Structure formats: structure tokens, C-alpha cells
Coordinates of C-alpha atoms and ligand atoms in Angstrom, one line a residue:
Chain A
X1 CA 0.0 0.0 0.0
X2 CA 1.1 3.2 -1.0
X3 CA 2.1 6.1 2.1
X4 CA 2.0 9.5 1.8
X5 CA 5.1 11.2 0.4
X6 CA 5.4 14.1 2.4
X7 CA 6.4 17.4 1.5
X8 CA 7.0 20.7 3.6
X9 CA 3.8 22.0 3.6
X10 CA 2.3 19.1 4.4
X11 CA 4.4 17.7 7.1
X12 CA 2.2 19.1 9.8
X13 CA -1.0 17.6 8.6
X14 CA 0.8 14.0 8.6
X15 CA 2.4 14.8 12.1
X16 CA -0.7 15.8 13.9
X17 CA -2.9 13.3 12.0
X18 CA 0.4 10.4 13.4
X19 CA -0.9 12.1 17.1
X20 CA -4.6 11.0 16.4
X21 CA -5.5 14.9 15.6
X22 CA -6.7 15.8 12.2
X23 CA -6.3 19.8 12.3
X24 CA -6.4 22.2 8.9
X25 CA -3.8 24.7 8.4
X26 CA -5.0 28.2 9.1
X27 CA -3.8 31.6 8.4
X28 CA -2.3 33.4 11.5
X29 CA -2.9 36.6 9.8
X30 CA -5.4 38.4 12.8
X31 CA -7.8 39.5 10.2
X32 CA -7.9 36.7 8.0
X33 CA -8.2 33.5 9.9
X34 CA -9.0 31.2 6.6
X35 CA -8.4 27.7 6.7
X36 CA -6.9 26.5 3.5
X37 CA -6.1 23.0 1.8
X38 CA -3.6 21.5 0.5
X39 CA -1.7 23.4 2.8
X40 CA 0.9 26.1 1.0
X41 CA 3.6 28.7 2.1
X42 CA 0.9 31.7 2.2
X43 CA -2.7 32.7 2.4
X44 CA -4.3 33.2 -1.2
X45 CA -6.9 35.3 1.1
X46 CA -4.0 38.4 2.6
X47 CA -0.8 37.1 1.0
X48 CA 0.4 36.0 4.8
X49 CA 3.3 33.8 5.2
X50 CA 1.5 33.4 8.9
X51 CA -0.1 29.7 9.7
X52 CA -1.2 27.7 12.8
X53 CA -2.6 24.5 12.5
X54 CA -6.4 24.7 14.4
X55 CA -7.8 22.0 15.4
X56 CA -11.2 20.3 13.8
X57 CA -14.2 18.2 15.3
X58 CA -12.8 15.5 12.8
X59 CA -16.6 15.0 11.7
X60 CA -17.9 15.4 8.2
X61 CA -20.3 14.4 5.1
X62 CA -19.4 12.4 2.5
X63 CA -18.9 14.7 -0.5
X64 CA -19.1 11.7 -3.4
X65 CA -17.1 9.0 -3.4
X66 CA -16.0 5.9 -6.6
X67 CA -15.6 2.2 -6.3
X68 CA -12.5 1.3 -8.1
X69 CA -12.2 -2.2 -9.7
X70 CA -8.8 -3.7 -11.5
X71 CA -6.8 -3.2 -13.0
X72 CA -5.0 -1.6 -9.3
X73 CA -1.5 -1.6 -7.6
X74 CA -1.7 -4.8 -6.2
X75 CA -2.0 -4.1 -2.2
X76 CA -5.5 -2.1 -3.5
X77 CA -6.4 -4.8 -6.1
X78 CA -6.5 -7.5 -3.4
X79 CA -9.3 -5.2 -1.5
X80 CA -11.3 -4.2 -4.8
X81 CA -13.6 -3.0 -4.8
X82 CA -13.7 -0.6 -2.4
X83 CA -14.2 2.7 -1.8
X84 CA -12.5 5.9 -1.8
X85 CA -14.7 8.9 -0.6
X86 CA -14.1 12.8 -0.1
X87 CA -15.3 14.0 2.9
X88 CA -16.3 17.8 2.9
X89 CA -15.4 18.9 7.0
X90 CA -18.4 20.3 9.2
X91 CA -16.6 23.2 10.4
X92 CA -15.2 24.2 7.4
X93 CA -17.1 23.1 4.7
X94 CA -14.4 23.8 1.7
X95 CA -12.1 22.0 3.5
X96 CA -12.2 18.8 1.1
X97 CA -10.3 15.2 2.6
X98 CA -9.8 12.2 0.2
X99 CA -10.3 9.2 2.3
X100 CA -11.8 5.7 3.2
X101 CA -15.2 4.4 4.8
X102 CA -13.9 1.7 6.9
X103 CA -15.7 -0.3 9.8
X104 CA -12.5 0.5 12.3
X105 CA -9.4 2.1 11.5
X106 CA -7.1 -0.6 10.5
X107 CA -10.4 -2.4 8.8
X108 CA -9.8 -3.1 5.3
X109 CA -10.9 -0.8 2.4
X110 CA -13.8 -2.6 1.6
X111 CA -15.0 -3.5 5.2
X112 CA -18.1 -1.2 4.3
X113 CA -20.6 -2.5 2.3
X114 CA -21.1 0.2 -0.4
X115 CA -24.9 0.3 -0.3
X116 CA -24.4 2.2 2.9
X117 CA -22.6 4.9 0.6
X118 CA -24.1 8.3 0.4
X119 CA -23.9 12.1 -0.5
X120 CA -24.2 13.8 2.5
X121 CA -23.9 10.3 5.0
X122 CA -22.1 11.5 8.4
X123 CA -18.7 10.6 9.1
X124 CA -16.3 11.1 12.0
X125 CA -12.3 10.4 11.5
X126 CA -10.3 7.8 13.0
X127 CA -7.0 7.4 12.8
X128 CA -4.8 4.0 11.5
X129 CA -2.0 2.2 13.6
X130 CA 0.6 4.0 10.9
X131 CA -1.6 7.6 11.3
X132 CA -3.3 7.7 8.1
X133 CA -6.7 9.5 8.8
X134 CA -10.2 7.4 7.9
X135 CA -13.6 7.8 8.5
X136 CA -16.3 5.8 10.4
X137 CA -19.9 6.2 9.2
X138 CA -21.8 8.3 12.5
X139 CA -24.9 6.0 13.4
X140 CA -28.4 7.9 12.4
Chain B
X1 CA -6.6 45.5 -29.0
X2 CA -4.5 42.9 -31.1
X3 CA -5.6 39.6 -31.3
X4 CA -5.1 36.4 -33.3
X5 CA -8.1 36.7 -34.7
X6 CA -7.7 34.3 -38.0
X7 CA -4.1 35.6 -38.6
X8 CA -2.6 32.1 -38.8
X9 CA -4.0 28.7 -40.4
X10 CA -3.3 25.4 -40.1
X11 CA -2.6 24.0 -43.6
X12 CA -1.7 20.7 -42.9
X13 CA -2.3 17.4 -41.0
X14 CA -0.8 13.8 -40.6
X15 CA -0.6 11.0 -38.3
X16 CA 0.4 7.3 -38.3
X17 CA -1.9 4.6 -37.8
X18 CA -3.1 3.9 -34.2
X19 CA -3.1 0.5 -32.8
X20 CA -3.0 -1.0 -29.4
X21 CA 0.5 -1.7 -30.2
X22 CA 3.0 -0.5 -33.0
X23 CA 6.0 -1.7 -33.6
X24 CA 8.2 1.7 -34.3
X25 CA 9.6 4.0 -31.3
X26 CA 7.7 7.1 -30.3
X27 CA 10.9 9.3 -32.2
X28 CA 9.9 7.1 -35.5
X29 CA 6.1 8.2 -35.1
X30 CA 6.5 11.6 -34.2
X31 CA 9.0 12.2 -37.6
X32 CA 6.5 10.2 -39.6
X33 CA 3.3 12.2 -38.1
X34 CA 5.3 15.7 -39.0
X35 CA 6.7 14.3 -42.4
X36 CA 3.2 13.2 -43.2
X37 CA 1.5 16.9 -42.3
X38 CA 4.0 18.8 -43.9
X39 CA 3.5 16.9 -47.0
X40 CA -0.4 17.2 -46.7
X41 CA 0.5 21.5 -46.7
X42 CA 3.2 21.2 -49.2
X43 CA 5.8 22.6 -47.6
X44 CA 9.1 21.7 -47.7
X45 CA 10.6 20.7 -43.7
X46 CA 13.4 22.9 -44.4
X47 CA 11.1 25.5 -43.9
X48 CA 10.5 24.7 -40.3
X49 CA 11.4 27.2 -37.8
X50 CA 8.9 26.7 -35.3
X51 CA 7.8 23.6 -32.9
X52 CA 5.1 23.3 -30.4
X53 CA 4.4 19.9 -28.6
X54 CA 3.4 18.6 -24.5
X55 CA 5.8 18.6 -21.5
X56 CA 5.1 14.9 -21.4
X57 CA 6.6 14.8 -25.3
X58 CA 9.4 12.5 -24.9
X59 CA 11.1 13.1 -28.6
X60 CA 12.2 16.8 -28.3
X61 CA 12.6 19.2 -30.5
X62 CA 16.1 19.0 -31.3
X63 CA 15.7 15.5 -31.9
X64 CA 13.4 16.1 -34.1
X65 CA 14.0 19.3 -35.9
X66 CA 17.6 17.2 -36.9
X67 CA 15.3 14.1 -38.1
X68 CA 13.0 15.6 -40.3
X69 CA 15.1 18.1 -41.2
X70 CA 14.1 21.2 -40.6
X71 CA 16.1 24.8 -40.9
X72 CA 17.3 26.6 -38.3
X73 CA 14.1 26.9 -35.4
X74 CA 13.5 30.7 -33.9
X75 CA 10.6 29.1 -31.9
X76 CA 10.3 26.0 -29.7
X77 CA 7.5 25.3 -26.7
X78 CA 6.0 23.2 -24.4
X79 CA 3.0 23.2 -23.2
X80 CA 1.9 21.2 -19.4
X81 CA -0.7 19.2 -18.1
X82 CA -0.7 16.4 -20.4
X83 CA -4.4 16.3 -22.5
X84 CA -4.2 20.0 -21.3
X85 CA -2.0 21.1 -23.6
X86 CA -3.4 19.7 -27.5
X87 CA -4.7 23.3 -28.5
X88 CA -2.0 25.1 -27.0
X89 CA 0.5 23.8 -29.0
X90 CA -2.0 25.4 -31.9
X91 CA -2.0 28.8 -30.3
X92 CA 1.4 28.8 -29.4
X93 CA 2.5 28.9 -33.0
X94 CA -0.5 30.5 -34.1
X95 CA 0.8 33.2 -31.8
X96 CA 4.4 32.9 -33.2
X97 CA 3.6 33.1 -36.6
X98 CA 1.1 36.2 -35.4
X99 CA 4.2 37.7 -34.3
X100 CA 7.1 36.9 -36.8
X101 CA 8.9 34.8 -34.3
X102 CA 8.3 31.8 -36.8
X103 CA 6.9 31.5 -40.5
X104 CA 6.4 27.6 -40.5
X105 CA 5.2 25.7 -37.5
X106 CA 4.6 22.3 -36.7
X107 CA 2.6 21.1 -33.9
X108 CA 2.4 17.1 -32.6
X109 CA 2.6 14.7 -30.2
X110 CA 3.7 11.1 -30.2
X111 CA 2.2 8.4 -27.8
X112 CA 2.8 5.1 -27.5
X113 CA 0.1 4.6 -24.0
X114 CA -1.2 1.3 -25.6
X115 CA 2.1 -0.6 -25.4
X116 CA 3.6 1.7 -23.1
X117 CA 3.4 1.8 -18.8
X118 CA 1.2 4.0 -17.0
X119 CA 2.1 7.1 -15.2
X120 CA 0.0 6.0 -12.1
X121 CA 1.3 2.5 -12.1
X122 CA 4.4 3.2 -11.0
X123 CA 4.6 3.1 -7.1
X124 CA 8.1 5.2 -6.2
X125 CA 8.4 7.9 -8.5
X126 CA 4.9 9.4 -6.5
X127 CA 5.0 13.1 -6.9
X128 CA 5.1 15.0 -3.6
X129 CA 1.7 17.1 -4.5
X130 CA -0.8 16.5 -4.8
X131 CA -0.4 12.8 -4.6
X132 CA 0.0 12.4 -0.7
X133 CA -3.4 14.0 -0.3
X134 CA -5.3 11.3 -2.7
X135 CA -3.2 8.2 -4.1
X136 CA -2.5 6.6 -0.4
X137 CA -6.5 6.2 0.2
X138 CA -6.4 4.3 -3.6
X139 CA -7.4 7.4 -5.6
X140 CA -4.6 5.8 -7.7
X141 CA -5.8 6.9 -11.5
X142 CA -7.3 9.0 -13.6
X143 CA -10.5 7.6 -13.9
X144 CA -11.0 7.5 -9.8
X145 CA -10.5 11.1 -9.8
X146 CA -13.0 11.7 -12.6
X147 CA -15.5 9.1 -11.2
X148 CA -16.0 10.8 -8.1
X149 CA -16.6 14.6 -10.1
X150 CA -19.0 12.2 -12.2
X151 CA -21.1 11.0 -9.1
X152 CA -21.3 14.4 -7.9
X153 CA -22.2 15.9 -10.4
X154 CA -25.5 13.2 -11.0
X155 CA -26.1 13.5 -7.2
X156 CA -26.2 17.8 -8.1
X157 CA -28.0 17.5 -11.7
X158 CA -30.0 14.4 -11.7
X159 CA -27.1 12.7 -14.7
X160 CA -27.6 9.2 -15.3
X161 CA -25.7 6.3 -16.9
X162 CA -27.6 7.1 -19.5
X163 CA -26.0 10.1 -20.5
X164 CA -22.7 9.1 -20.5
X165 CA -24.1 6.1 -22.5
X166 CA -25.3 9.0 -25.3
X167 CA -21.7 10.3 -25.3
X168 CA -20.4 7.1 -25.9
X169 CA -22.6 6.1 -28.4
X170 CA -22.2 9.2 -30.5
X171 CA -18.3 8.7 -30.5
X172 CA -18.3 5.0 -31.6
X173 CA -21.0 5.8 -34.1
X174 CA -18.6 8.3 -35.4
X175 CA -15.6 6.1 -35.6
X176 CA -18.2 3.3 -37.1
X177 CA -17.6 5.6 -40.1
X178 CA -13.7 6.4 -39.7
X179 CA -11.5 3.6 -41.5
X180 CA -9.0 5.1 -39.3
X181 CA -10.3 4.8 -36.3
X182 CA -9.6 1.9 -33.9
X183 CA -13.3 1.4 -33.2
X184 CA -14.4 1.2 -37.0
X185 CA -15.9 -2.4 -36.9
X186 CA -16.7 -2.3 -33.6
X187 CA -20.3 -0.9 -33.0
X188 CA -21.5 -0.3 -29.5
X189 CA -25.1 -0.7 -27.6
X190 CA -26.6 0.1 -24.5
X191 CA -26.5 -3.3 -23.5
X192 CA -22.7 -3.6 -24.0
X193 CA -22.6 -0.4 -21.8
X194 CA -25.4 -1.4 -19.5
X195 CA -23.7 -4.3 -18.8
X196 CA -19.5 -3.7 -19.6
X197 CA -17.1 -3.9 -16.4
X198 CA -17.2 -1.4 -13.8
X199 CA -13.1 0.7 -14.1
X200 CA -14.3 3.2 -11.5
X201 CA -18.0 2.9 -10.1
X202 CA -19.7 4.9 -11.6
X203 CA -17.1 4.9 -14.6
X204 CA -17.2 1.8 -16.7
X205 CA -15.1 0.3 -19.5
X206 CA -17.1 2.7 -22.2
X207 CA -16.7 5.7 -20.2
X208 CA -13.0 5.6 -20.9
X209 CA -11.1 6.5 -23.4
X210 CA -8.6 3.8 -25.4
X211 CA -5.3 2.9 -24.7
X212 CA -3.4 4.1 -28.1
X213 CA 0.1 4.1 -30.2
X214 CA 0.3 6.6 -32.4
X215 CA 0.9 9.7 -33.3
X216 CA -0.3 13.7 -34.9
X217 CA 1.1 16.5 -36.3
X218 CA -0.5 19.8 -37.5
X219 CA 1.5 22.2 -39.3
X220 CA 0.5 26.4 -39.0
X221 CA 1.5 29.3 -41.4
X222 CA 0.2 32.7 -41.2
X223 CA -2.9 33.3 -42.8
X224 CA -1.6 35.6 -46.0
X225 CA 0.8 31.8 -46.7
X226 CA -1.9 29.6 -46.2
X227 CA -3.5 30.8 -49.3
X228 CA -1.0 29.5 -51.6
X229 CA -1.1 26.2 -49.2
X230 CA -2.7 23.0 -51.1
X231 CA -5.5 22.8 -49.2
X232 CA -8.3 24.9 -47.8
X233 CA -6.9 26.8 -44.8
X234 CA -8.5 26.4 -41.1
X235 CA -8.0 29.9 -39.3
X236 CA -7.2 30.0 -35.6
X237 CA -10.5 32.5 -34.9
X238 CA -9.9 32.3 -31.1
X239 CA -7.7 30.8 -28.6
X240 CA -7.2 30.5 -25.3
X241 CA -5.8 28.6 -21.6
X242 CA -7.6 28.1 -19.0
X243 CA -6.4 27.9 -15.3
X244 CA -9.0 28.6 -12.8
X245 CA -8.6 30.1 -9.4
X246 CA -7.4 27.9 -6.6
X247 CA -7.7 24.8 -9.3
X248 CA -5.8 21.6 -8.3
X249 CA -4.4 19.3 -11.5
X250 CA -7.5 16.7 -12.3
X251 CA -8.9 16.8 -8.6
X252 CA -10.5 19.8 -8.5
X253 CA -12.2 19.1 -5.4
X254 CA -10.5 21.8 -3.2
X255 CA -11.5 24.7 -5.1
X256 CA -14.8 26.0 -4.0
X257 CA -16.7 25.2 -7.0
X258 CA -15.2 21.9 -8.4
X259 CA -17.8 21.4 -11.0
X260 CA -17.3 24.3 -12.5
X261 CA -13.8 23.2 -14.0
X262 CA -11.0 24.9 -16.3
X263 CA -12.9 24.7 -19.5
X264 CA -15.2 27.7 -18.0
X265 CA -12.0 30.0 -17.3
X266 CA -10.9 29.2 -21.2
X267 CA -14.1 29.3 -22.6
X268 CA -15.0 33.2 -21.0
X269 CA -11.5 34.5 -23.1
X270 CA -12.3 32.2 -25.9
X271 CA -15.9 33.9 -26.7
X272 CA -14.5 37.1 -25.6
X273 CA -12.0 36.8 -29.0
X274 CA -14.2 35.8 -31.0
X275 CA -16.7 36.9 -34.0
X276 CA -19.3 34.2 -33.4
X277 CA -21.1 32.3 -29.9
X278 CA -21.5 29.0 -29.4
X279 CA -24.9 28.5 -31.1
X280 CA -22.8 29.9 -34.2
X281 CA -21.1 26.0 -33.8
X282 CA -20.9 23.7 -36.2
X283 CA -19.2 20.6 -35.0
X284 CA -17.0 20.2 -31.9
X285 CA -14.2 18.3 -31.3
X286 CA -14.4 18.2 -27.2
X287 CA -11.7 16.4 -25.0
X288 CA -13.2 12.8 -24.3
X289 CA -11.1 10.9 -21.5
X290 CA -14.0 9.8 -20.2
X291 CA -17.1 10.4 -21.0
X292 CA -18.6 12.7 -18.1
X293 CA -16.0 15.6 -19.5
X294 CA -18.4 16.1 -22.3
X295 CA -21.5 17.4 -20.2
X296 CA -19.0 19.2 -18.2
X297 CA -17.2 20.8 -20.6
X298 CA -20.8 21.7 -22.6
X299 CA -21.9 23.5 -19.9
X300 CA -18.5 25.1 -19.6
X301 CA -18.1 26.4 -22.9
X302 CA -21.8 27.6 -22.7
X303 CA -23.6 25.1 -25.3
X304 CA -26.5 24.9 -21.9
X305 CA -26.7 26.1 -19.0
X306 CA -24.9 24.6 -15.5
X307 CA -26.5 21.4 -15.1
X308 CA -27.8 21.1 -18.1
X309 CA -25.2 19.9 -19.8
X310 CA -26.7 15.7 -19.3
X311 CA -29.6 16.6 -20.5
X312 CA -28.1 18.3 -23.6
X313 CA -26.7 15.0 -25.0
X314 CA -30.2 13.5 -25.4
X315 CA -32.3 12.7 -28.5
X316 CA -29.3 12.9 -30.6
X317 CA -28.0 16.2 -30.1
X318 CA -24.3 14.9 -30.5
X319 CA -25.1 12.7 -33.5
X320 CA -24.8 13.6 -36.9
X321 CA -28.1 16.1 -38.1
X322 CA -28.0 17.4 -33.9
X323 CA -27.5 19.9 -32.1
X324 CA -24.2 19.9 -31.8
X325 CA -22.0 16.9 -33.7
X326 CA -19.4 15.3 -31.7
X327 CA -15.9 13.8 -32.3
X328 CA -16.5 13.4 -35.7
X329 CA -13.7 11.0 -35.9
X330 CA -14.8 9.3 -33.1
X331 CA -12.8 10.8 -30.5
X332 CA -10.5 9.7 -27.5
X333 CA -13.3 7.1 -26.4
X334 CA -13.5 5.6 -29.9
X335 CA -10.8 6.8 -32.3
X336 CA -7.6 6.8 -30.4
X337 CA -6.5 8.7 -27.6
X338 CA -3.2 10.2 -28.3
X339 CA -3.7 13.0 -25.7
X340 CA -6.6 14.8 -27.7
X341 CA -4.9 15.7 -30.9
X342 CA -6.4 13.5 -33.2
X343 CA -9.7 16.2 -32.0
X344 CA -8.0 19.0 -33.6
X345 CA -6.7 16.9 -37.2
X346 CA -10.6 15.9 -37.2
X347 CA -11.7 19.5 -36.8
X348 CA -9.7 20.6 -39.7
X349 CA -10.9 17.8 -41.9
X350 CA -14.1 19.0 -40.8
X351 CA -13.5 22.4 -42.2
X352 CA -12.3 21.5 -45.6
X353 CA -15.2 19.4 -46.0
X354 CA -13.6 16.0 -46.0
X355 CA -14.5 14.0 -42.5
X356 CA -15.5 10.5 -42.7
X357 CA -18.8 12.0 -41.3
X358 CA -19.2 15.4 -42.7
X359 CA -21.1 18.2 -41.0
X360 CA -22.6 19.3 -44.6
X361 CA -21.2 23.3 -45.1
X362 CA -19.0 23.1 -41.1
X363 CA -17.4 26.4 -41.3
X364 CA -17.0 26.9 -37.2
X365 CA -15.2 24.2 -35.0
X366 CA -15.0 24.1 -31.4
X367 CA -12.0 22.2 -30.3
X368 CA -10.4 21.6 -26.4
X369 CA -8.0 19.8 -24.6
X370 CA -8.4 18.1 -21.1
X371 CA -11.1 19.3 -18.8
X372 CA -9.9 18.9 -15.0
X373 CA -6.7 20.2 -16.2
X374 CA -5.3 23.2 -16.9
X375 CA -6.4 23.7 -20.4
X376 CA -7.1 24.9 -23.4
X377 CA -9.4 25.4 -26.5
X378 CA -9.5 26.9 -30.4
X379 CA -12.4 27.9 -32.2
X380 CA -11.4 27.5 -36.1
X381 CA -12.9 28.4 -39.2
X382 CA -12.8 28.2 -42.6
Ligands
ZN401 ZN1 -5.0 35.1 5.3

């Protein structure tokens, strides 16, 4: 399975997320205070090079999501298909996360049957053994 | 203001056969494909001083300026973003030959993605950006990233299967009358669709585009040359890029809008050059990787409005005698995909009157490169 390859920027996001925290860089700027993502060296907002990393509820709605089939890398072929979602974040709603629905954090990637899939279905993050962020559906 | 506005033409065309798999290198394709359209204008290659082609071009221009043979180049550039690029390479020269930086340019690009390996299957060469954000959760190709803009967008606008089934359809009926074409024997039905194997859920087989040897060229003189050129000149009316604020390459999730993609930011300059609007259209020649860039890139270029762009594709609008003929040729999804410049050979056939299926008296052409990209777009006439 593939990790993350980090850059600069990102490092942060990975570190926290490695804690069990999923937090969105923010601009530090005092009159500007918008949350951006990917993260980058300055606000498009002010032009500050200013950031702080605030934390998040780590709950949010799934924003659409695919089922890929073959042909895969192998260590995602083995687990197709399964799914790969983006999850728009409740507190900041153009915050955007790539990610998986997955029963428990180390579950495989197709531990969720996809007829549980929705637009708008609740989600709260989890965090796997190796701190790559996933999402658990919230019970109705 | 000065603009391009029909001061250069393309005057000729070529390409090689596509297959699944050719025998010859990329280097050998890309000479034949620019030996082959500077024959079709009649113009000699030592002529050549100018070159346009993709980043992801591996033959370069010095390589191939020394092959074909070409005079001494006052011109040379590269355009990114791979299916992006097609009608930049067009405007580029168009633009050099606008301003006396070159008198004879060739455009192309040689692929060899049937035989070849794909980008996204190789696992350690993962690029920082933005591919720590999406490939580790298996959002691994193309498609996957498409797919999920697809299911939003039927989730926002009520797009079925269906639709995408129409886009297919009109392609492979196209390429059903191409010789050319890898499709030509090979008609499709719903059922096929209805029934093919899923790639990406929603995104199956026919939704994509083929995997393709082969290679294009396009050669561009100013327009004052072009007359004495062998064949019926296509103008470059309009041209334009298209890079939209806070856009990120193919996943455009993180900008505010996502379905509102690049081909909106190059369609507003594109009209704004121009003489005609789109219902002044004849036949379009619109980047098919899959086939939910077609809606998306209607509603972008303004054939409909936003979310309309589905609905547009129904009762034959894209077929020959509708609305708005598509891919002539057949396209990515049934010709060849050889990074969408077979779309802009098949719109200049269109304009001298001599596709396989002929938009009776086509005089405007809408042509585009990748939507989800960073693109770009032509509008050419006769
Ligand atoms: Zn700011």
C-alpha cells in the first residue's frame, strides 16, 4: 500500500494526524483566519506567510465517493472494490479530505458495504496504527 | 486590441496509424506524423522554424528538428498538463507566426500509452503534490478522480448512466464511419454499456477512453501563406488557456466550485476573442477521456446552462443532423486517444469538407484539450 510522500507543507498535517489529531492549516494573519487545503507557504486570502494548525471536530459528510475495480497496484487490487470517498469537513465546509469508509481504523478498504454509501452520510475520523486518517460512518 | 483573430491557419495534418500496439519508437512516429502533415500542406521541412508539442513529449525538438530536417528553429514550446495542452500547442505557434517569431510551425505529439506503462502504475516515482493528499486512500488513477466529479455531479444535476451512454454512443458511431479509427468495426449498444465492467463505479469500460500508439502533427502558417497552401486553410478564430482560481491538476475538489472546472475559465476568453457564440457552432471536437467531460465541458463552454449539460446530450444532439455533432472521428473514447490531438486533425478535416462524417457546409469548429486540467481550447474556421 502506497504512504504518503510528504512534502514541507504538508508535514504538519501528517504529524498531527500520526498524534490522532486531524487539524487544517489556518492563516495566522489576525484579520484573516482562513483555513486552507492543501496546505501552502501563504494565504491566497491576505498574502500571509503566517499559519497555525487549528484543530477540527474531525466530523464530516461524504462529499461523493468511486468504487475502483482492476486493474490496481496490487496491495488495493487485493481489497477491490472498495471505496475511496471525499469528505467535505463540518466546520469548514471547503475543507475537502480524500479518504476511506472503513468499519475500524485498521479495517480493510472494503470492510463497508457500499450500499451504505451516500452524498451527504455522516462521518467522524479515525486514525490508523501507521496515522493515516479514515472515516467511520456516524450512526443515524 | 491585437488579437489572433484568424491571422494564422493550419494548412496541414498527418498521423500514423493507431493500434493498441506499434512496432516503431515514439521518435519514429512523431517524424512520420510531421513528415506526413508537412507533405499534406506542401511545404518543404526545411522550412520549419517553429515547434510546439506537450511537456510529457518525450522526442524533443532537437531531436526532431535534426530528423525531419528542418532549418534553423527561432521558436520552440512546451506546453503542461498532459491532454491540457493539445490546442495550446496550436495557439502557441499560431501566436508565433502572429508575431514573426516563426513563419512555418509544426505542432504534434507522439504516444505510445497502448504498449507503453502507465504514469499512475508506477509506485516510487509518487510526486510530492498532490499525490499524498489522494493516491495513499487508492485514488490511484485518472478515472478514480474523474469518477468521483461524475457521481457528484448526477447526485447535483440528476445525470444518469444514461447520458454518458449517449456520449459514448455518439463517438463509436462516429468512428463506425472512420476507417481510421480503432473502433471502426466495432459498434457499441446500451447493452454492451449497461452491462460492460465497472473501471471506477460509476465509470465503466465505455466511459474511458482507449489505450493508443500513435501519433499527430498539425502544421501552421500565417494566414496571407496559407492561401497559396494545397488545401483549404482552417483559421485559428480564437484561442485560449484556461487555469481557474485555486484549481488543483485533475482533482478539482479543493477549489470552491469543483464542478465548475478549467474549461469555463478558457471558454470566457475564448468567446470574448471571438466573431461568433457557441450556437454559431458547427461541430465540436471536445476532450473525451472519459465520458462525463463532455457534459462538463458543454456546460462550460456555454452550449446549456450549468447542469444542463446531461440533458443536452439527449435525442441525438451529438449525433450527426443534432444539435451539436461530436468527435467526428470518433474521439479519445473511440478513435484513439493520443492526448486529444487526433480532436484538432478531425476538426480541420471538418472544415475542408472531407471527414468521414461530414457536417454538410461546417465552417466553425470548437476544439479543447483536457477538462480537469489546466487547459485549453480553439475555435477554427474556414
Ligand atoms: Zn490570510
Amino acid at each position: 500500500m502506497l504512504r504518503p510522500v510528504i512534502d514541507d507543507d504538508g508535514a504538519p498535517f501528517w504529524k498531527y494526524a500520526a498524534s490522532g489529531e486531524l487539524r487544517v492549516q489556518t492563516c495566522a494573519a489576525p484579520a484573516c483566519g482562513e483555513p486552507r487545503f492543501p496546505p501552502r507557504p501563504c494565504c491566497p486570502h491576505c498574502g500571509s506567510f503566517d499559519s497555525e494548525w487549528r484543530p477540527t471536530s474531525g466530523r464530516g459528510r461524504i462529499w461523493s465517493f468511486v468504487l475502483p475495480h482492476p486493474p490496481l497496484l496490487p496491495g488495493y487490487a487485493e481489497q477491490a472494490p472498495y471505496n475511496a470517498v471525499v469528505v467535505e469537513l463540518l466546520d469548514a465546509p471547503r475543507i475537502r479530505l480524500v479518504g476511506n469508509v472503513v468499519t475500524a481504523p485498521d479495517a480493510p478498504l472494503n470492510s463497508v458495504d457500499p450500499a451504505r454509501l451516500r452524498i451527504g452520510a455522516g462521518v467522524r475520523v479515525v486514525f490508523t496504527r501507521d496515522g493515516l486518517p479514515r472515516w467511520r460512518l456516524e450512526r443515524a | 486590441m491585437a488579437t489572433l483573430k484568424d491571422k494564422a491557419a493550419i494548412v496541414g495534418i498527418g498521423s500514423t496509424a493507431f493500434a493498441r500496439r506499434l512496432p516503431e519508437s515514439e521518435k519514429t512516429l512523431a517524424c512520420r506524423a510531421v513528415l506526413a502533415a508537412l507533405d499534406d500542406a506542401g511545404i518543404a521541412p526545411a522550412e520549419v522554424d517553429g515547434f510546439a508539442s506537450y511537456t510529457m513529449e518525450e522526442t524533443d525538438e532537437v531531436e526532431l528538428a535534426k530528423a525531419v530536417g528542418a532549418g534553423d528553429v527561432t521558436f520552440f514550446s512546451k506546453v503542461g498538463y498532459g491532454g491540457g495542452g493539445s490546442c495550446a500547442t496550436v495557439a502557441h505557434l499560431a501566436a508565433a507566426v502572429a508575431t514573426g517569431q516563426a513563419s512555418v510551425g509544426v505542432a504534434w505529439r507522439s504516444r505510445k500509452r497502448g504498449s507503453g506503462p502507465r504514469p499512475w502504475t508506477n509506485t516510487t516515482a509518487q510526486l510530492p503534490t498532490p499525490a499524498q493528499w489522494t493516491r495513499p486512500f487508492g485514488l490511484l488513477r485518472p478515472a478514480d478522480e474523474i469518477g468521483m466529479l461524475a457521481r457528484r455531479y448526477m447526485h447535483e444535476y440528476g445525470a444518469t448512466r444514461d447520458h454518458f451512454f449517449n456520449v459514448a454512443l455518439a463517438c463509436r458511431n462516429r468512428a463506425n464511419q472512420n476507417p481510421a479509427a480503432m473502433m471502426y468495426d466495432r459498434p457499441l449498444t446500451r447493452e454492451m454499456y449497461m452491462t460492460a465492467r465497472w473501471i471506477s463505479e460509476p465509470l465503466c469500460l465505455f466511459d474511458n477512453c482507449l489505450e493508443t500508439d500513435g501519433a499527430l502533427a498539425c502544421v501552421i502558417v500565417s494566414a496571407e501563406r496559407a492561401r497559396d497552401c494545397r488545401h483549404r486553410p482552417v483559421h485559428v478564430h480564437s484561442a485560449a488557456q484556461g487555469l481557474p482560481a485555486q484549481h488543483h491538476g485533475m482533482v478539482n475538489y479543493w477549489n470552491d466550485d469543483p464542478l465548475t472546472g478549467p474549461a469555463w475559465t478558457a471558454a470566457r476568453h475564448l468567446w470574448k476573442q471571438a466573431d461568433f457564440g457557441p450556437e454559431d457552432v458547427h461541430v465540436a471536437q471536445i476532450y473525451d477521456a472519459f465520458t462525463p467531460l463532455i457534459p462538463l465541458s458543454l456546460e462550460g463552454y456555454g452550449f446549456c446552462g450549468r447542469g444542463e449539460g446531461a440533458a443536452f446530450t439527449e435525442g441525438g444532439a451529438l449525433e450527426i443532423g443534432g444539435r451539436l455533432p461530436l468527435n467526428t472521428a470518433g474521439g479519445g473514447l473511440s478513435e484513439a486517444y493520443v492526448h486529444g490531438f487526433n480532436l484538432i486533425n478531425e476538426g480541420v478535416r471538418q472544415l475542408r469538407g472531407t471527414s468521414t462524417a461530414q457536417v454538410p457546409d461546417a465552417r466553425t469548429c470548437l476544439v479543447t484539450a483536457g477538462e480537469g486540467v489546466p487547459t485549453s481550447a480553439l475555435l477554427l474556421r474556414s
